[in-house]
Coordinates of C-alpha atoms in Angstrom, one line a residue:
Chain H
X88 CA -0.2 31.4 -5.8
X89 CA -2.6 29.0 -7.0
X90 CA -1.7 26.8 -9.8
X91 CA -4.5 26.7 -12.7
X92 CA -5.5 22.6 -13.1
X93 CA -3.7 20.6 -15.7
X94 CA -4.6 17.5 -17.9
X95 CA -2.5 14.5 -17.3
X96 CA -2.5 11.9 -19.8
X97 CA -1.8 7.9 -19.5
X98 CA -1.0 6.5 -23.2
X99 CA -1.5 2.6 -22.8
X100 CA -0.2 1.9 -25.9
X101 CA 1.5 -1.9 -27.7
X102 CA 5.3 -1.2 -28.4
X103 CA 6.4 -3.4 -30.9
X104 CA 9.8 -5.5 -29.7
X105 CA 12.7 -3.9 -31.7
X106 CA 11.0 -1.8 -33.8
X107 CA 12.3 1.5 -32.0
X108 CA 11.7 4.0 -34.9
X109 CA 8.0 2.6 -35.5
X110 CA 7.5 2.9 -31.8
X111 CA 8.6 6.3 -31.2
X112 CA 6.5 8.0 -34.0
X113 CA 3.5 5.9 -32.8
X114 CA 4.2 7.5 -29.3
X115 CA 4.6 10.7 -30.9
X116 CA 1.5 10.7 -32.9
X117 CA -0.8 9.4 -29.7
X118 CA 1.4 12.4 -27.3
X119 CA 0.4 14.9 -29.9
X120 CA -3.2 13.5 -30.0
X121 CA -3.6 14.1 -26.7
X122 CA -1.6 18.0 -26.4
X123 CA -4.4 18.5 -29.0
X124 CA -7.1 17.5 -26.6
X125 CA -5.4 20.1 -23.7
X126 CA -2.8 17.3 -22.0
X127 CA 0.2 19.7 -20.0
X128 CA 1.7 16.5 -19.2
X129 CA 2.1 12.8 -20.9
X130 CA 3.2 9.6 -18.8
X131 CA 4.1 6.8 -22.1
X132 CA 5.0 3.3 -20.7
X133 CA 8.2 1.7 -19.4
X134 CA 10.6 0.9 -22.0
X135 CA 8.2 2.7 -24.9
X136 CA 11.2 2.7 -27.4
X137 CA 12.3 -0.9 -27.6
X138 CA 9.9 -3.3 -26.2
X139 CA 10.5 -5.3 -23.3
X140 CA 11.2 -8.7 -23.3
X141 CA 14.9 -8.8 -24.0
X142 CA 16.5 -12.2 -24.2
X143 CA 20.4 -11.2 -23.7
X144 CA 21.8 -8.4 -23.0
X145 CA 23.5 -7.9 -26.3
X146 CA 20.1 -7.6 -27.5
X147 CA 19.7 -4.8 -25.2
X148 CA 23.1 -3.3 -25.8
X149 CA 22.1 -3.3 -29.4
X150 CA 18.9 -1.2 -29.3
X151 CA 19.7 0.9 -26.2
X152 CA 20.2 4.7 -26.7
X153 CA 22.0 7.3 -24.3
X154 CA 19.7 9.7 -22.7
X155 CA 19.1 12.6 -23.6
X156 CA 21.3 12.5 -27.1
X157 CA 19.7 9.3 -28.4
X158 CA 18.0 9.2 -31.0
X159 CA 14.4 8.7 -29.1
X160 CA 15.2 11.1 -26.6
X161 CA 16.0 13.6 -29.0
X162 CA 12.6 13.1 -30.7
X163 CA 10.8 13.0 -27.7
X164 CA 12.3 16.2 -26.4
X165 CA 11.9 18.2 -29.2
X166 CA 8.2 17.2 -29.4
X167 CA 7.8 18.8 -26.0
X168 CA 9.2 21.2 -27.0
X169 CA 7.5 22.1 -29.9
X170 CA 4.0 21.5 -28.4
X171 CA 4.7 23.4 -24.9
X172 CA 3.9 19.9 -23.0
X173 CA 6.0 17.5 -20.6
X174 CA 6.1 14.0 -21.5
X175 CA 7.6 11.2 -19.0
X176 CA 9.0 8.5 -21.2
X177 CA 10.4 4.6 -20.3
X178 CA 13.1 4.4 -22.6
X179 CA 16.0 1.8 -23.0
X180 CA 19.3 4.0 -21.7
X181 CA 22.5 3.0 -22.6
X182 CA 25.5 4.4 -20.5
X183 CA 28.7 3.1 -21.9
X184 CA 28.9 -0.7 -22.1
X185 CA 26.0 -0.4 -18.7
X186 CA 22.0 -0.4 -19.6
X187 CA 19.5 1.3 -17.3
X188 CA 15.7 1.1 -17.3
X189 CA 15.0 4.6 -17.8
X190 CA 12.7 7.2 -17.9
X191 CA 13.0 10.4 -19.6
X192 CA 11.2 13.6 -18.2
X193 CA 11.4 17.1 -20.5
X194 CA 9.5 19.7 -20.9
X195 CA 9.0 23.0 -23.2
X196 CA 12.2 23.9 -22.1
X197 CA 14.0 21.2 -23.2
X198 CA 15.3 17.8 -21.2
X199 CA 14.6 18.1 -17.7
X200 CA 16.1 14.8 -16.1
X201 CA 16.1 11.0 -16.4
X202 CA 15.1 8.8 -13.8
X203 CA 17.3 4.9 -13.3
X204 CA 14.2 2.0 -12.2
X205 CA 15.5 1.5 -8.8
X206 CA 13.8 -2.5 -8.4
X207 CA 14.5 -4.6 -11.1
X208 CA 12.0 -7.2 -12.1
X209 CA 12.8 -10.7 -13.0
X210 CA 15.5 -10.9 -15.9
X211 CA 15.6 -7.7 -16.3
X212 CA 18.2 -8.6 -13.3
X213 CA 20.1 -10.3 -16.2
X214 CA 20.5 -7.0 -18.2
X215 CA 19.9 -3.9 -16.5
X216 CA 21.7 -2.1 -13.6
X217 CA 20.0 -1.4 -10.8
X218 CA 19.1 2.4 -11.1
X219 CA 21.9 4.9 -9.3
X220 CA 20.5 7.9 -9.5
X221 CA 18.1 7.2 -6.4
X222 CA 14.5 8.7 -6.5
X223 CA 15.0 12.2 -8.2
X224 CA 11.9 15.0 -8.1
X225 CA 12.0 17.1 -10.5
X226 CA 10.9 21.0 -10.0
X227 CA 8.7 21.6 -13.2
X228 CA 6.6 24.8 -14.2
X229 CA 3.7 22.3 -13.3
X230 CA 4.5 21.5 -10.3
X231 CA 7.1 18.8 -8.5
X232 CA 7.4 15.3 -10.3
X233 CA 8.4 12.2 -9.3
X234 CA 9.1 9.1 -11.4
X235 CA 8.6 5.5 -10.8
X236 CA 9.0 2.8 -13.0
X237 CA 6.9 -0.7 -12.9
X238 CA 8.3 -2.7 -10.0
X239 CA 9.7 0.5 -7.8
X240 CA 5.7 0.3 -7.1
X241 CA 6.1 -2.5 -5.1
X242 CA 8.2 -0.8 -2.7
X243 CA 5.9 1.5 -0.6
X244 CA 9.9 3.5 -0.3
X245 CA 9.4 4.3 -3.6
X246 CA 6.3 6.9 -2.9
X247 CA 6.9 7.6 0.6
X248 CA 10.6 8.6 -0.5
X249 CA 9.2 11.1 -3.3
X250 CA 6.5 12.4 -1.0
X251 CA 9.0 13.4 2.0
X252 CA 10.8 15.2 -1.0
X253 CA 8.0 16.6 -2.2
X254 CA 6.2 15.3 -5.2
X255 CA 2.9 15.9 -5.7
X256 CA 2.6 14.2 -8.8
X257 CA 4.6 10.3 -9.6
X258 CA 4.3 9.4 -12.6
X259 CA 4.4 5.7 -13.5
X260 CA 6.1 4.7 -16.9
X261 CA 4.8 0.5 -16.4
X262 CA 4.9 -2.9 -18.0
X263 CA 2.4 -4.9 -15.1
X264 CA 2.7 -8.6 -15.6
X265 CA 0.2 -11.3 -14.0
X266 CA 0.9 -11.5 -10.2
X267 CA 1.5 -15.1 -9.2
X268 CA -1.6 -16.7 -7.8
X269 CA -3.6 -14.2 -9.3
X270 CA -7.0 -15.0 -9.5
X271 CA -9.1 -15.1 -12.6
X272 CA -10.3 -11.9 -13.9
X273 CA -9.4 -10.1 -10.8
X274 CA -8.0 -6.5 -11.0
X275 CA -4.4 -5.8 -11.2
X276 CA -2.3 -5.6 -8.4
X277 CA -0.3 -2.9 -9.1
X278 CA -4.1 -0.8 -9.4
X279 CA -4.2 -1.5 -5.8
X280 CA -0.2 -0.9 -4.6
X281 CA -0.9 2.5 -6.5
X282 CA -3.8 3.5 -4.9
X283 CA -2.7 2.6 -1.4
X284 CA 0.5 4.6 -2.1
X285 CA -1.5 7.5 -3.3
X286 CA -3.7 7.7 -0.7
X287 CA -0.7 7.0 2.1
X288 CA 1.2 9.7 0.9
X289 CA -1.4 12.2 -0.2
X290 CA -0.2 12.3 -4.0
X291 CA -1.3 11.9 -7.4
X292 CA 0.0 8.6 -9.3
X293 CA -0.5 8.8 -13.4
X294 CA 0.5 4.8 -14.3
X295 CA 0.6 4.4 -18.5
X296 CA 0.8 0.5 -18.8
X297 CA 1.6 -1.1 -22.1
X298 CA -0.5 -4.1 -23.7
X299 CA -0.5 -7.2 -25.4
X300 CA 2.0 -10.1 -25.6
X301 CA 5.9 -10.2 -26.4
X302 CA 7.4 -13.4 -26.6
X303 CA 5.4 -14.7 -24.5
X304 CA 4.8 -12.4 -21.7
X305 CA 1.4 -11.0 -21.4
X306 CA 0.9 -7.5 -19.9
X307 CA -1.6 -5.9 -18.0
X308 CA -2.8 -2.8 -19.5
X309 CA -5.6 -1.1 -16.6
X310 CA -3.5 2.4 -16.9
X311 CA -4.9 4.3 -14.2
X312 CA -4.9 7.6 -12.8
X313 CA -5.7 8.3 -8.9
X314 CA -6.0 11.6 -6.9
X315 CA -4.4 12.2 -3.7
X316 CA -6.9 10.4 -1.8
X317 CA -6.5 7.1 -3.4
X318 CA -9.7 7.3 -5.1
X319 CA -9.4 6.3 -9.1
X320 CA -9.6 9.8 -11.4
X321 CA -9.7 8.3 -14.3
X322 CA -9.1 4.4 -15.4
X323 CA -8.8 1.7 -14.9
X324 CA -8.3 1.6 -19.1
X325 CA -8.9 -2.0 -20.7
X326 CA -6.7 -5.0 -19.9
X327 CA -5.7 -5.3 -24.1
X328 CA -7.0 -2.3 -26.0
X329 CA -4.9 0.9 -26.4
X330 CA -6.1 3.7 -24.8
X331 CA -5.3 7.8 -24.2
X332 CA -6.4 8.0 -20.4
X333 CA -7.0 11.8 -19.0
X334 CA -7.8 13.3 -15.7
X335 CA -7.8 16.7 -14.8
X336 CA -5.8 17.7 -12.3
X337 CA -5.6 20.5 -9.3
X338 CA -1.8 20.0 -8.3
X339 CA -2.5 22.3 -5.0
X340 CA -4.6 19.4 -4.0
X341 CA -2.0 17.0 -3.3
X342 CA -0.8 19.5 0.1
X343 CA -4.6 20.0 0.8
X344 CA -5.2 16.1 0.9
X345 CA -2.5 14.7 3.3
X346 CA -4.3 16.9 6.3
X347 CA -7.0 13.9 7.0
X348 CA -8.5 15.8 9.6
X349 CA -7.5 18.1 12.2
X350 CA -5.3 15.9 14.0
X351 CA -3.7 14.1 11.2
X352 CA -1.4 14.5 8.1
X353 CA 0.0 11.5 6.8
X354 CA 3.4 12.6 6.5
X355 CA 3.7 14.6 9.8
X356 CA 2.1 11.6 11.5
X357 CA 5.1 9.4 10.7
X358 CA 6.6 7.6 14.2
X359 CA 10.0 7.7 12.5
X360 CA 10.8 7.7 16.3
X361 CA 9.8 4.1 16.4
X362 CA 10.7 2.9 12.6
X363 CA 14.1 1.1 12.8
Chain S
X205 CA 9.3 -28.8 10.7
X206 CA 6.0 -27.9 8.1
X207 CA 3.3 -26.7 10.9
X208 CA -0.5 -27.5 10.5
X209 CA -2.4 -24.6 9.1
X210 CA -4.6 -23.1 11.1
X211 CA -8.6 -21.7 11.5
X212 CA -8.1 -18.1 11.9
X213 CA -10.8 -16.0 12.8
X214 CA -11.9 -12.4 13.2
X215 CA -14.9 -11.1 15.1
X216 CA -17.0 -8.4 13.8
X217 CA -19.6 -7.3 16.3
X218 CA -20.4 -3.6 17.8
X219 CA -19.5 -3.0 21.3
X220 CA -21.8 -0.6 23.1
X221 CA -20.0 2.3 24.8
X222 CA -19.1 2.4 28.4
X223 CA -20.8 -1.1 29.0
X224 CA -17.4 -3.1 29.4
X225 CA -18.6 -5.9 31.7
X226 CA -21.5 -6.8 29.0
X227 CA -18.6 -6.1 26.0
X228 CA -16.4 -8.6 27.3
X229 CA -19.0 -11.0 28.2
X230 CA -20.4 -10.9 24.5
X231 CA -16.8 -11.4 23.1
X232 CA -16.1 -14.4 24.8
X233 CA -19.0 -15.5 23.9
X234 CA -18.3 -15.0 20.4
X235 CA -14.9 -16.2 20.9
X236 CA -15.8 -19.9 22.6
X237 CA -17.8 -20.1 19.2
X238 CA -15.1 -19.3 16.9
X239 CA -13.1 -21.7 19.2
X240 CA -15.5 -24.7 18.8
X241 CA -15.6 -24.1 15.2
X242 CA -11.8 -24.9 15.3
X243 CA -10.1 -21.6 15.4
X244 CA -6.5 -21.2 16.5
X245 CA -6.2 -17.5 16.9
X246 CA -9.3 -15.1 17.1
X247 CA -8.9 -11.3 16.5
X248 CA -11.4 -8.7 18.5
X249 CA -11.9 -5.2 17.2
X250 CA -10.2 -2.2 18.6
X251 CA -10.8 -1.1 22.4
X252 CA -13.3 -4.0 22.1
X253 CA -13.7 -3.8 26.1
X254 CA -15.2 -0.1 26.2
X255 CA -16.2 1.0 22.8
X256 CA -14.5 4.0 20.6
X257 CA -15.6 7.6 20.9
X258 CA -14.5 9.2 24.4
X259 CA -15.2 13.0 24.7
X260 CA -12.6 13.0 27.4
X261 CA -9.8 11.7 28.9
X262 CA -11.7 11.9 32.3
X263 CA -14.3 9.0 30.5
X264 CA -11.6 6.6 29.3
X265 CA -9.6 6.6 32.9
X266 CA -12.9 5.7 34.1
X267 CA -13.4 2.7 32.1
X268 CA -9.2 2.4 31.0
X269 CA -7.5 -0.7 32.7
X270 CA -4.2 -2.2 33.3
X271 CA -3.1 -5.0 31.5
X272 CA -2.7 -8.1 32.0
X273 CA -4.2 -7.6 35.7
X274 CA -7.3 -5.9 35.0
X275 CA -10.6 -7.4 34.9
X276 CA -10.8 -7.5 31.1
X277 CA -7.6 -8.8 30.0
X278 CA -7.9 -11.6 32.8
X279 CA -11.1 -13.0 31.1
X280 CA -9.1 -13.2 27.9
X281 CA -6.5 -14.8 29.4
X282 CA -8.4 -17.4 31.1
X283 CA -10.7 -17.9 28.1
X284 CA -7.7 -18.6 26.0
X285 CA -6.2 -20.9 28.5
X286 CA -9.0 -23.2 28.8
X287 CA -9.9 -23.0 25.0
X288 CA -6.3 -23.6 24.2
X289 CA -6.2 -20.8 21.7
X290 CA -4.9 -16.9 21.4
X291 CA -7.1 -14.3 21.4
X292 CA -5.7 -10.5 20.2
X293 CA -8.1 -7.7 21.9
X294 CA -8.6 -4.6 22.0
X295 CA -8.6 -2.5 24.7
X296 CA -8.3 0.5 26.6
X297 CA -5.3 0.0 29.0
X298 CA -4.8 2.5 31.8
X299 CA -1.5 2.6 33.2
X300 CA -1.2 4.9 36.3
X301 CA -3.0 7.9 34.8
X302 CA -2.0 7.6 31.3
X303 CA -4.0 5.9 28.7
X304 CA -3.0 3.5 25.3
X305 CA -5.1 2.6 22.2
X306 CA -4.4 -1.3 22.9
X307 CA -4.0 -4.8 22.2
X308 CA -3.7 -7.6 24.6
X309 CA -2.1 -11.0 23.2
X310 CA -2.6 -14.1 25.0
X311 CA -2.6 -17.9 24.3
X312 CA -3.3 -21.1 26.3
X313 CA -0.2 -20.8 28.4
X314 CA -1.3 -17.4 29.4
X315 CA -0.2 -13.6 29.0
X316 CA 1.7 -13.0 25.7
X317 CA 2.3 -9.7 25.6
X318 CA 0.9 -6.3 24.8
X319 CA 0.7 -3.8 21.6
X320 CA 0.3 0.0 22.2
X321 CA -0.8 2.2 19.0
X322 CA 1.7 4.0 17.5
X323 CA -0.6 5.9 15.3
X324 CA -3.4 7.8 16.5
X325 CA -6.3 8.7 14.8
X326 CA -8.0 12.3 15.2
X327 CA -9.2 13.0 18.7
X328 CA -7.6 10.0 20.1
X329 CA -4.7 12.6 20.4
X330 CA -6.7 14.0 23.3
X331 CA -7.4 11.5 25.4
X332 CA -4.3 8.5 24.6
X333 CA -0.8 9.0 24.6
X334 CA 1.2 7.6 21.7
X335 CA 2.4 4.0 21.9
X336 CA 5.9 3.6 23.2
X337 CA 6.6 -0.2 22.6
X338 CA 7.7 -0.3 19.4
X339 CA 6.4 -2.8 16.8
X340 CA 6.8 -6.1 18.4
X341 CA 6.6 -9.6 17.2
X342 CA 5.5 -12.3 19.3
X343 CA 7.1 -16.1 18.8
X344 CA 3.8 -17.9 19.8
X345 CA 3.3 -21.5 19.7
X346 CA 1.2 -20.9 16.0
X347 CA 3.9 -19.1 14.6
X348 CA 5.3 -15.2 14.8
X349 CA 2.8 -12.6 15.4
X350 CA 2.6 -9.5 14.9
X351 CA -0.4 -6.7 15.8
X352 CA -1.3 -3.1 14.1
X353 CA -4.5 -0.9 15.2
X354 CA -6.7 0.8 12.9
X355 CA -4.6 4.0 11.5
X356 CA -1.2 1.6 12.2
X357 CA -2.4 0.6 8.8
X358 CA -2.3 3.7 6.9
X359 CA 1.7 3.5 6.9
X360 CA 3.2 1.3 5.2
X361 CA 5.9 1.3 7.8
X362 CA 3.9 -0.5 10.3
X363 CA 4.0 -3.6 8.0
X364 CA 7.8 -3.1 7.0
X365 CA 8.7 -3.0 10.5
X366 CA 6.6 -6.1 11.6
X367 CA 7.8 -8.0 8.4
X368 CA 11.6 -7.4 8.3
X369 CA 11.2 -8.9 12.3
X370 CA 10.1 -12.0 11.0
X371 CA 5.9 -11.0 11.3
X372 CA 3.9 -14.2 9.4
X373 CA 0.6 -12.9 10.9
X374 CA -0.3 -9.7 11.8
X375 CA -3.6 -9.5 13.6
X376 CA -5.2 -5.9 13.3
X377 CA -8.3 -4.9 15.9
X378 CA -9.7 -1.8 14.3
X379 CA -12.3 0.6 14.3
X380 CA -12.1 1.8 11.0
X381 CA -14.1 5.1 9.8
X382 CA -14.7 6.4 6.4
X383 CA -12.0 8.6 5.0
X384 CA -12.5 11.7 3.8
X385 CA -14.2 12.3 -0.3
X386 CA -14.6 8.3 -0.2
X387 CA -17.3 8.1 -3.0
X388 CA -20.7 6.6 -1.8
X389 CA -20.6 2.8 -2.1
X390 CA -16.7 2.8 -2.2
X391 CA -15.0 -0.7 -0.1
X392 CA -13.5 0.5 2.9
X393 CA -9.7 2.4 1.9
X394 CA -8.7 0.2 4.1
X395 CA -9.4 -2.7 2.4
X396 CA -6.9 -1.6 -0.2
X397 CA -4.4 -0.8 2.0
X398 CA -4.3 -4.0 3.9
X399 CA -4.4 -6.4 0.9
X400 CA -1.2 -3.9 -0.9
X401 CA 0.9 -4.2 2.3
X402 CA 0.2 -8.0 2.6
X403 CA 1.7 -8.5 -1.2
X404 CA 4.3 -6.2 -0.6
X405 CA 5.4 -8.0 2.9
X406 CA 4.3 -11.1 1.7
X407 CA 2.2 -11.3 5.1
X408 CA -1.4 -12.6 6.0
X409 CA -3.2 -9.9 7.5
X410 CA -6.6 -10.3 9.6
X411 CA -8.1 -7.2 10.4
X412 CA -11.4 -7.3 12.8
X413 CA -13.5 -4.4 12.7
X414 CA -16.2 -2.9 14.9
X415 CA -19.6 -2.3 13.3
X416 CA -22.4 0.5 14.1
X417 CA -22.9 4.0 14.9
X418 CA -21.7 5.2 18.2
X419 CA -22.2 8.8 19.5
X420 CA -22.6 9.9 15.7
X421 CA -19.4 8.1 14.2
X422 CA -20.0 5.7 11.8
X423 CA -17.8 2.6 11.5
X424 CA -16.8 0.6 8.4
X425 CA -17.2 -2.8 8.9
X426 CA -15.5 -4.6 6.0
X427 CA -13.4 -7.1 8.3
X428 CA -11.3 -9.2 6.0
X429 CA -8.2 -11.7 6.0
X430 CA -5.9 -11.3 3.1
X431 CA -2.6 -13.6 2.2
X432 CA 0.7 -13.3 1.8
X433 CA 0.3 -12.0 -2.1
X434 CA -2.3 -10.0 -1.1
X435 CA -5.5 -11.5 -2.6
X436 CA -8.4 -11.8 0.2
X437 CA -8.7 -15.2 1.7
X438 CA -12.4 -14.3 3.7
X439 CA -14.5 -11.1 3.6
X440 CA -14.9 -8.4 3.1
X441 CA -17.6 -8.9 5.9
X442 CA -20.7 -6.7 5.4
X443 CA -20.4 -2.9 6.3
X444 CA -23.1 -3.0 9.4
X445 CA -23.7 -6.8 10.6
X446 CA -22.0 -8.8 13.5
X447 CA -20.1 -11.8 11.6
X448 CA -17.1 -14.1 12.8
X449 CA -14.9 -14.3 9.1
X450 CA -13.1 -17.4 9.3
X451 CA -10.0 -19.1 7.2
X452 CA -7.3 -21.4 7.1
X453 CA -3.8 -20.4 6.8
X454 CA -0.8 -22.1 6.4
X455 CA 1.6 -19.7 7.9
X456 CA 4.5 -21.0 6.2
X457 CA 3.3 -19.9 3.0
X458 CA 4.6 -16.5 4.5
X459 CA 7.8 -17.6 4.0
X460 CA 7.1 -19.3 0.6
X461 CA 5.4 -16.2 -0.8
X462 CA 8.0 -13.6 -0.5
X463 CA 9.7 -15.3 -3.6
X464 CA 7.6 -13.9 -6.5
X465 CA 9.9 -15.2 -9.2
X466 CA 13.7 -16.8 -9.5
X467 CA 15.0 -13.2 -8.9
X468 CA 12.9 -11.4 -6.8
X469 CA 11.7 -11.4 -3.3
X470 CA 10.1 -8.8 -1.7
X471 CA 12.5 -8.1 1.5
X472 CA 15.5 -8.7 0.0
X473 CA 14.6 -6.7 -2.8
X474 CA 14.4 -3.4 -1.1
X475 CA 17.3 -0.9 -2.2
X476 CA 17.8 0.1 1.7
X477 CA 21.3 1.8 0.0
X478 CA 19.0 4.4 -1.7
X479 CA 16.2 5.1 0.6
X480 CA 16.5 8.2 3.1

């Protein structure tokens, strides 16, 4: 049966370091923004909650949360809830004395799953575990949703594991910092890794990037959406504004698109007869 | 020891079909330019020898050849040999009565070796069997090469393979197309997918494509050479004009650039404990 389109939104948004109750109702107000303008599903960046730069882990330990009985999980879930939408939120999970980069995915129903960031950037190596929970899609009303959180993009495993399990959505909770040797004014990386993966996998990618400047470390913004092609649906947003980005999207597309012509699919077409 | 870095150079040209003897002739003419502008290593679009579209298989035995002892491969190999550099062709090899989407690598002490597609694109199904050498990497005197053809690029796999065997350079002859919905005006998907596996390999990639109209299929153009973080180091050439794209590369830095911070490099990063 065909699947009537939905509206995915992006929320490029500043979190403010620490300031998790402030952050959490701004999230809320800009998610409920957007269910008002028709959004079925809301991608919020990495670590939305708490900010990102931590400088210890005990800093971390103080301000993460489990998931999903935490306090930002709970409001998160029960705003889903209440407006009949999905949201996929980076949150900071705390698991005992162990912290995970995490996203949270629930829906109308209530709490759906949690996704672990799998590739750990930089220091987050100094608090974080790496994610065990390995690259989860989830079975929504909407359709089948992966998660993929800032550096997992990197990896073209990330997508091409969720696509062989069948996502036909990922959707990217980010913080994208500079690239090193990244020239002047050029576009951000991470826009191209997602569209490649997109297109290479015949899925849709919905990456919500944070902005501004935390101690120091400037972030990207350029939130983008891209259909199952590769080509850009809607984005890329600003590099320092905040932003609601929205695309309209026919899930059914993502099986349509992999068939590139008669002869090829990009998933069938796989010589995992020759990849070692 | 540090090596020299070295001119790398890919020709963009249009071969007209069927008319191998005046193919070759042109591309070594274009080469023994490249050469006395100072390149090392010259890359020739795909089946650069006979040109792209066959209708049958019956057409591409006609004009298929063995390699290295056929008449096109040996004028590569003695070009190279008396310019002192390596060449990477395309070409339609013919081996007893089955047929391979090809490359032929060979550098001023002769033969190197030989590439077969692994990938093949839409009605190349019909008329070329599916290449059955694996990925290989070739220790040359410039440094470890590896080659991808055309829809070789369109998984990220290729690159993965060719990096993790120690690839620095991977040479790609193509004959790109454009992809389905690409939106008039668009660069070349490939573009995109080229510069995304460089960063994510940290690789230089030099991709030559074929330019023109032949038998009603348009090619692309768009030949670039990208570094190892992914940013484009010459081209994109223009979408329908013969150029020769030239840089300088410092293969080492393919070592160098894998290391994008104190924590993370982008092999030893992978989570090969979590993917399929």
């Amino acid at each position: 049966m065909r699947r009537a389109p939905i509206r995915v939104s992006c929320i490029q948004f500043e979190p403010v370091f620490g300031a998790v109750a402030q952050n959490v109702a701004r999230a809320c107000d800009l998610i409920r923004a957007a269910a008002t303008d028709g959004s079925a599903l809301v991608v919020l960046p990495e670590l939305a909650n708490t900010g990102y730069v931590f400088e210890t882990a005990e800093e971390a330990l103080a301000l993460g949360e489990p998931v999903p009985d935490g306090a930002s999980s709970r409001a998160w879930v029960s705003l889903a809830r209440e407006l009949g939408i999905h949201i996929v939120a980076g949150i900071t999970e705390r698991d005992g004395d162990t912290l995970f980069n995490s996203a949270l995915v629930t829906g109308p129903q209530g709490y759906v799953g949690t996704y672990r960031k799998a590739h750990l950037w930089d220091r987050e190596n100094l608090v974080f575990a790496k994610g065990n929970l390995g690259f989860p899609v989830f079975d929504t009303a909407l359709g089948r949703v992966g998660v993929a959180i800032c550096y997992d993009g990197w990896f073209p495993e990330t997508f091409r594991q969720l696509a062989l399990a069948g996502a036909e959505i990922v959707c990217v909770p980010t913080n994208w910092v500079p690239m090193p040797d990244q020239p002047a004014g050029e576009a951000a990386m991470a826009n191209l890794l997602h569209r490649a993966a997109a297109h290479s996998n015949g899925i849709f990618i919905a990456c919500a990037d944070r902005i501004g400047v935390e101690r120091g470390q400037p972030f990207e913004g350029q939130s983008l959406i891209v259909g199952p092609r590769g080509w850009t649906i809607a984005g890329p947003a600003s590099r320092d504004r905040p932003e609601t980005l929205s695309a309209v999207v026919d899930l059914d597309e993502a099986a349509r698109a992999k068939d590139l012509n008669a002869f090829n699919s990009v998933l069938r077409d796989r010589r995992a007869d020759v990849y070692g």
